[in-house]
Short mmCIF file of C-alpha atoms in Angstrom, two decimals:
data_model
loop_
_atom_site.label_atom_id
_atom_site.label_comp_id
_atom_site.label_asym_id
_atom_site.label_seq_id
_atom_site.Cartn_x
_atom_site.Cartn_y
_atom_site.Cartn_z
CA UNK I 1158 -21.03 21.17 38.36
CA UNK I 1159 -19.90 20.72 34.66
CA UNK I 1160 -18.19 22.99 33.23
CA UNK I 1161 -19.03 24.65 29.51
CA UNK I 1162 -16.09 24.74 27.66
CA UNK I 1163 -15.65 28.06 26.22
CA UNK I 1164 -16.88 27.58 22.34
CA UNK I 1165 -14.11 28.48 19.39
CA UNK I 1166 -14.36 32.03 18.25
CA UNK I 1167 -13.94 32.44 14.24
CA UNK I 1168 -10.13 33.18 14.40
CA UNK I 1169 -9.16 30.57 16.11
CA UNK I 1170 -11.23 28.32 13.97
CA UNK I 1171 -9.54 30.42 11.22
CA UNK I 1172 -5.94 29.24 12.91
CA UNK I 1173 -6.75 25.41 12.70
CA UNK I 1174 -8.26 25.92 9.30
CA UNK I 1175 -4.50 27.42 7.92
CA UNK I 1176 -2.41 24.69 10.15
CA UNK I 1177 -4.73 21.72 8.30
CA UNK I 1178 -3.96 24.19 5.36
CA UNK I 1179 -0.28 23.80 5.98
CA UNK I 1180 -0.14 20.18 6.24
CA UNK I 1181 -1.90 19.11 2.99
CA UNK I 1182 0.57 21.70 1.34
CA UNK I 1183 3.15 19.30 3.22
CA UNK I 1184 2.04 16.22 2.36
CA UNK I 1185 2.90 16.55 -1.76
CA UNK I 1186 6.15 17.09 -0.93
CA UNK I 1187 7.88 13.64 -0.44
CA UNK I 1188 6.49 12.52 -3.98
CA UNK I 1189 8.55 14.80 -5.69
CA UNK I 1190 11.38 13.54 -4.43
CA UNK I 1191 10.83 10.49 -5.68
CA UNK I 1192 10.27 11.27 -9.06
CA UNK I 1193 13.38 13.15 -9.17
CA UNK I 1194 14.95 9.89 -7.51
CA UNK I 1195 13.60 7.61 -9.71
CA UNK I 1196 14.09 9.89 -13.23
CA UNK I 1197 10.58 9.31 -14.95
CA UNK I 1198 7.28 10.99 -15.12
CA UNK I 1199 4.61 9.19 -13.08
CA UNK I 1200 2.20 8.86 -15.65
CA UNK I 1201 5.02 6.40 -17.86
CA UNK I 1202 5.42 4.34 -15.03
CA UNK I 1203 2.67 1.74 -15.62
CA UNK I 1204 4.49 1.00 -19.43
CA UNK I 1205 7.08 -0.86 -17.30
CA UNK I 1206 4.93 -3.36 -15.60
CA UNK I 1207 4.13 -6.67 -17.19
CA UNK I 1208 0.58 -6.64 -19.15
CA UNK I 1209 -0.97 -9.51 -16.73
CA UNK I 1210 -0.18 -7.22 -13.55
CA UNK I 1211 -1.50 -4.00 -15.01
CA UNK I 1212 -4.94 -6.24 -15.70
CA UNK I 1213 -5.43 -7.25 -12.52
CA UNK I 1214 -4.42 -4.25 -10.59
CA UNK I 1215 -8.13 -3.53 -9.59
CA UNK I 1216 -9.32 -6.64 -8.51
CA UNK I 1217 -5.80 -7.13 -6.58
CA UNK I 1218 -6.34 -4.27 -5.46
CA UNK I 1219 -10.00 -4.26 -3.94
CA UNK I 1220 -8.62 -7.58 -1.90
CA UNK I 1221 -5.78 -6.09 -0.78
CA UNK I 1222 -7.70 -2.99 0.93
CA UNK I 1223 -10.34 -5.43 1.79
CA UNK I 1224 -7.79 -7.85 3.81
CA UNK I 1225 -5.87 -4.69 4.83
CA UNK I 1226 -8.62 -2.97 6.40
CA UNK I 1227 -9.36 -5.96 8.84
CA UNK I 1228 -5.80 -6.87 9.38
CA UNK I 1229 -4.92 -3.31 10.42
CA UNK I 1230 -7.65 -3.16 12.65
CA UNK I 1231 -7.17 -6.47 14.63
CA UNK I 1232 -3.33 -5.70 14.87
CA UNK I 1233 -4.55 -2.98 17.23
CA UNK I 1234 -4.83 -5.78 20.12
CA UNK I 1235 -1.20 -7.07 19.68
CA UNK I 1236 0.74 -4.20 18.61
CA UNK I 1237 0.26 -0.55 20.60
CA UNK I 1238 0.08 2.74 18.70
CA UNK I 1239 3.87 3.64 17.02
CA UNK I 1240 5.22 7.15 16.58
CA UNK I 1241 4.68 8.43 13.13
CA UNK I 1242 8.65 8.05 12.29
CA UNK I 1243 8.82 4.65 13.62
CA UNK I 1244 5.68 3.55 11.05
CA UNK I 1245 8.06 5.90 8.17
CA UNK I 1246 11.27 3.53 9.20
CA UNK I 1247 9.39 0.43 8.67
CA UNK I 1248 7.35 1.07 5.29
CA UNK I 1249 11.18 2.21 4.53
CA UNK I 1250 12.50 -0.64 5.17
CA UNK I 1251 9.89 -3.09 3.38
CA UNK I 1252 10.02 -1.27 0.49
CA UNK I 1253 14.49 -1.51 -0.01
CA UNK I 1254 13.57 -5.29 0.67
CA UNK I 1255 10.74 -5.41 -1.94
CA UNK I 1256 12.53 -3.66 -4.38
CA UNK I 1257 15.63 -5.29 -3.76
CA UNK I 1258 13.96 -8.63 -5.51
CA UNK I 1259 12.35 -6.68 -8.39
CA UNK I 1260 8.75 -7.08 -9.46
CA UNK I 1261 7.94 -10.87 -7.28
CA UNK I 1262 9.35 -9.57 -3.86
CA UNK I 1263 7.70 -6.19 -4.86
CA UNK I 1264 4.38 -7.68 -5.10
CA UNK I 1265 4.75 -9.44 -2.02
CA UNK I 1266 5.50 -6.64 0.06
CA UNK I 1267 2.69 -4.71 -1.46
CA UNK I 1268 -0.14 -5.90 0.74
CA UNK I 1269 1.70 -5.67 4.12
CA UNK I 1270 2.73 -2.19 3.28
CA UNK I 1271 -0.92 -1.46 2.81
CA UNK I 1272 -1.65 -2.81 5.55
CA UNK I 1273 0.66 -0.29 7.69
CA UNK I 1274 -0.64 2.27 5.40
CA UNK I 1275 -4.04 1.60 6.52
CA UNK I 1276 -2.80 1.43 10.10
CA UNK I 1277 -0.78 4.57 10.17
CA UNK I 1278 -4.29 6.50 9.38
CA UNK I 1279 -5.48 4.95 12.07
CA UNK I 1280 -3.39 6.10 14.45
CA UNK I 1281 -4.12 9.60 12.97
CA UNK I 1282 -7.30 9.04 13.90
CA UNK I 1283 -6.75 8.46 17.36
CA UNK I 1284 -4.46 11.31 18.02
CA UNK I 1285 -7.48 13.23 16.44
CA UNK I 1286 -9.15 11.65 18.98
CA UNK I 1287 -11.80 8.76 17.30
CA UNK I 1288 -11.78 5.44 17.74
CA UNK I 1289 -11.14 2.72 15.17
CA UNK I 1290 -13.62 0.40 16.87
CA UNK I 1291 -16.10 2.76 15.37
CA UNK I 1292 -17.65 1.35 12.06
CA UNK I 1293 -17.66 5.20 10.85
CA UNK I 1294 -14.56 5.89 11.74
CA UNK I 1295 -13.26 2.83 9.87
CA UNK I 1296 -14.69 3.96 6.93
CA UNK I 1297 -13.04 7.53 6.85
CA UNK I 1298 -9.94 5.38 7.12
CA UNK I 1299 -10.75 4.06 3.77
CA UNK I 1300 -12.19 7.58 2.37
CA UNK I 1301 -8.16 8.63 3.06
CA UNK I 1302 -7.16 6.45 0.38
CA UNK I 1303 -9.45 8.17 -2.15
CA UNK I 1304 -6.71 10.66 -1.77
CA UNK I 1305 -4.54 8.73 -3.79
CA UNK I 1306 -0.74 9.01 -3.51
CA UNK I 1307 2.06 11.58 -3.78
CA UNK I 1308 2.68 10.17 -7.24
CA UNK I 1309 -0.86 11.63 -8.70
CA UNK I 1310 -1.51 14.96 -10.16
CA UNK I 1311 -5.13 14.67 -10.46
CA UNK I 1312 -5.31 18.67 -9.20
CA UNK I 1313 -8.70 16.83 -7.47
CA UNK I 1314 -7.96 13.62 -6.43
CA UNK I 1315 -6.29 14.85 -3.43
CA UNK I 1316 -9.70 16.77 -1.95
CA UNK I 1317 -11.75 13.47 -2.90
CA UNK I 1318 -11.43 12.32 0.31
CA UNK I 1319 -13.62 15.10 1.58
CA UNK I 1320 -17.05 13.98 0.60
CA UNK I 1321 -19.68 13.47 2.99
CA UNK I 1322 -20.08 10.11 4.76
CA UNK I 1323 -23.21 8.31 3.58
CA UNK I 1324 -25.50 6.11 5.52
CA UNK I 1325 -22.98 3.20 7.21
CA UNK I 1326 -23.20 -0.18 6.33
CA UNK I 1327 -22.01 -2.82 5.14
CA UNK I 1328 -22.87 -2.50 1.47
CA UNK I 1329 -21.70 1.00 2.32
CA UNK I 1330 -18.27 0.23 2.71
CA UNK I 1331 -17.71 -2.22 0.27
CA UNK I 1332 -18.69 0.37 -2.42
CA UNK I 1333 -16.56 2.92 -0.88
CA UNK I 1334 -13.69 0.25 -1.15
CA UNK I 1335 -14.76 -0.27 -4.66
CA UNK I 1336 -14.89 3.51 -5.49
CA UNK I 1337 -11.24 4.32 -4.13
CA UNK I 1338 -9.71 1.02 -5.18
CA UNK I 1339 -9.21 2.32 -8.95
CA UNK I 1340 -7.41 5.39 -8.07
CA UNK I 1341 -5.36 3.76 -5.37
CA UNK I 1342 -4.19 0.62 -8.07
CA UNK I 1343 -3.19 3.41 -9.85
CA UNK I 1344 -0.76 4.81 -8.07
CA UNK I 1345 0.11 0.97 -6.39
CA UNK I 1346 0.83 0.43 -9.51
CA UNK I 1347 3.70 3.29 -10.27
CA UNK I 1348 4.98 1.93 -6.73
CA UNK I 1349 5.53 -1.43 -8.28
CA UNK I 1350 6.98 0.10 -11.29
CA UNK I 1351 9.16 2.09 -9.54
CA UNK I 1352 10.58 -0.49 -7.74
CA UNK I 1353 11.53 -2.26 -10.83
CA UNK I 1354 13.97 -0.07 -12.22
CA UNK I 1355 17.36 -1.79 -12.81
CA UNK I 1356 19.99 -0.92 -10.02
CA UNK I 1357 17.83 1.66 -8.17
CA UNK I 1358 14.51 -0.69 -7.19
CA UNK I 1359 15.62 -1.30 -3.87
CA UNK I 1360 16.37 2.66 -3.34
CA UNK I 1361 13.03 3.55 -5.40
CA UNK I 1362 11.32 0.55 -3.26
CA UNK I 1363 12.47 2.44 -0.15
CA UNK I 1364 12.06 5.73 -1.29
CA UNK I 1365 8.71 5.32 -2.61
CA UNK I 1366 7.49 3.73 0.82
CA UNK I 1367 8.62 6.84 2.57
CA UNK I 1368 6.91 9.43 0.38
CA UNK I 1369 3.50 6.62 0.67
CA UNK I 1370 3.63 7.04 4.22
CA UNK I 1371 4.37 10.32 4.92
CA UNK I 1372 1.40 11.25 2.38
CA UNK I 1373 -0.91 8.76 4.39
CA UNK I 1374 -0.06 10.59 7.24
CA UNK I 1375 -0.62 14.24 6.86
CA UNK I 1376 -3.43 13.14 4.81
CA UNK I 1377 -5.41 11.55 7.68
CA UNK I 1378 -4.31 14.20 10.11
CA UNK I 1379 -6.11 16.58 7.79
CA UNK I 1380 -8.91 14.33 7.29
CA UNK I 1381 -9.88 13.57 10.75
CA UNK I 1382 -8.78 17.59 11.58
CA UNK I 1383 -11.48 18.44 9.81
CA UNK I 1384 -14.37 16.33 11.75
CA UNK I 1385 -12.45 17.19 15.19
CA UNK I 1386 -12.57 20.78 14.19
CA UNK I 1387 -16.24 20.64 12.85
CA UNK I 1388 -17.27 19.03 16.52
CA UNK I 1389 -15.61 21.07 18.28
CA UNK I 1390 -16.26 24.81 16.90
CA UNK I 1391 -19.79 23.48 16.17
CA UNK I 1392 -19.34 24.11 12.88
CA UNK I 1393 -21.06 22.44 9.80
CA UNK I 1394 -18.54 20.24 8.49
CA UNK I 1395 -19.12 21.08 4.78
CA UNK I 1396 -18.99 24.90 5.75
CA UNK I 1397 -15.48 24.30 7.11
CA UNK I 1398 -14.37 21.57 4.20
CA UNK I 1399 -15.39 24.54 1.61
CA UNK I 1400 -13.36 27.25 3.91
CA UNK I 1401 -10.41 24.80 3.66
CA UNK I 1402 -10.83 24.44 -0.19
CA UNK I 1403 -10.35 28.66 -0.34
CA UNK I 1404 -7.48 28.25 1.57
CA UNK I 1405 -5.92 25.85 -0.88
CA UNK I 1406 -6.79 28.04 -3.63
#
């Protein structure tokens, strides 16, 4: 016979509610670093890129996740699931070499770092336990990103990756790709500039790639938390998103 499993009693919910808690507190973290690394506030950042780049940051940018989003998930049947350090080492890496070269390598390592970006929540998703092949899970991936970046301050652009999934399809996700794409060419965008700063843009390149990752990370762990935490507790989900908002303060 099956067995029930024995449902979640309100302070153990409580528990998993403070360690998601935890994590988003963690997941700021690596950003300052690299505005201390890079000496500048985030929001001057943007002055230093060329005024042809800064124009076509949202377009470039709605391609990139769109190309991004595919390419992530087809790498799934050539290249198996990597611990979260060994995804931090490579984004690492790409971004010394991008920097390294100033603004042209910079914008050519761009899209394949977003591309690992978009990967690495993926593989937060499956230790959450969902499934990429899932249209709706796909599309959470992509609600991470509405997160922004470790370089933002928007006190709310962090918890905008929250909302409630709508109805899925494919209109669906494009305007979900279309919604996040502005704040996420935003911060792209102090990436690049970061990694053009004389002497440092290979160390800023790197740097920023780290703190991008890392962010990504705890981000989707908290995101998909959340749903694994709302299906198992049988909890509403936005009942336990607003009890995880309280705990943010």
């Amino acid at each position: 016979m099956d067995i029930i499993a024995k449902p979640m009693d309100a302070a153990e919910v409580s528990r998993h509610l403070d360690d998601l808690a935890a994590r988003h507190a963690r997941a700021a973290s690596p950003g300052l670093q690299v505005l201390n690394l890079i000496g500048g506030q985030a929001e001057n950042l943007l002055d230093r890129l060329p005024g042809p780049v800064r124009d076509r940051l949202d377009s470039a940018t709605v391609d990139a996740l769109t190309r991004a989003m595919e390419a992530a998930h087809r790498s799934r049947g050539l290249v198996a699931e990597s611990p979260g350090w060994m995804t931090r080492a490579l984004t690492t890496a790409m971004g010394a070499a991008g920097g390294w070269g100033g603004l042209p390598t910079a914008l050519a390592e761009l899209p394949i770092t977003t591309t690992i970006l978009l990967r690495a929540i993926q593989d937060a998703a499956i230790e959450q336990g969902f499934s990429p092949e899932e249209q709706a899970v796909r599309f959470d991936c992509v609600q991470v990103f509405a997160a922004a970046g470790p370089l933002d301050h928007d006190d709310g652009a962090d918890l905008a990756f929250l909302s409630t999934r709508l109805a899925l399809t494919g209109t669906t996700m494009r305007a979900m790709i279309a919604r996040v794409a502005p704040r996420l060419a935003t911060v792209l965008g102090q990436k690049l500039a970061a990694q053009t700063v004389p002497v440092l843009g290979a160390a800023a390149g790197a740097a920023t790639n780290y703190a991008y990752t890392s962010y990504y990370q705890q981000m989707a762990h908290v995101h998909f938390g959340l749903r694994r935490l709302a299906i198992e507790s049988g909890r509403d989900h936005a009942d336990l998103v607003e009890a995880f908002r309280e705990r943010l303060g």
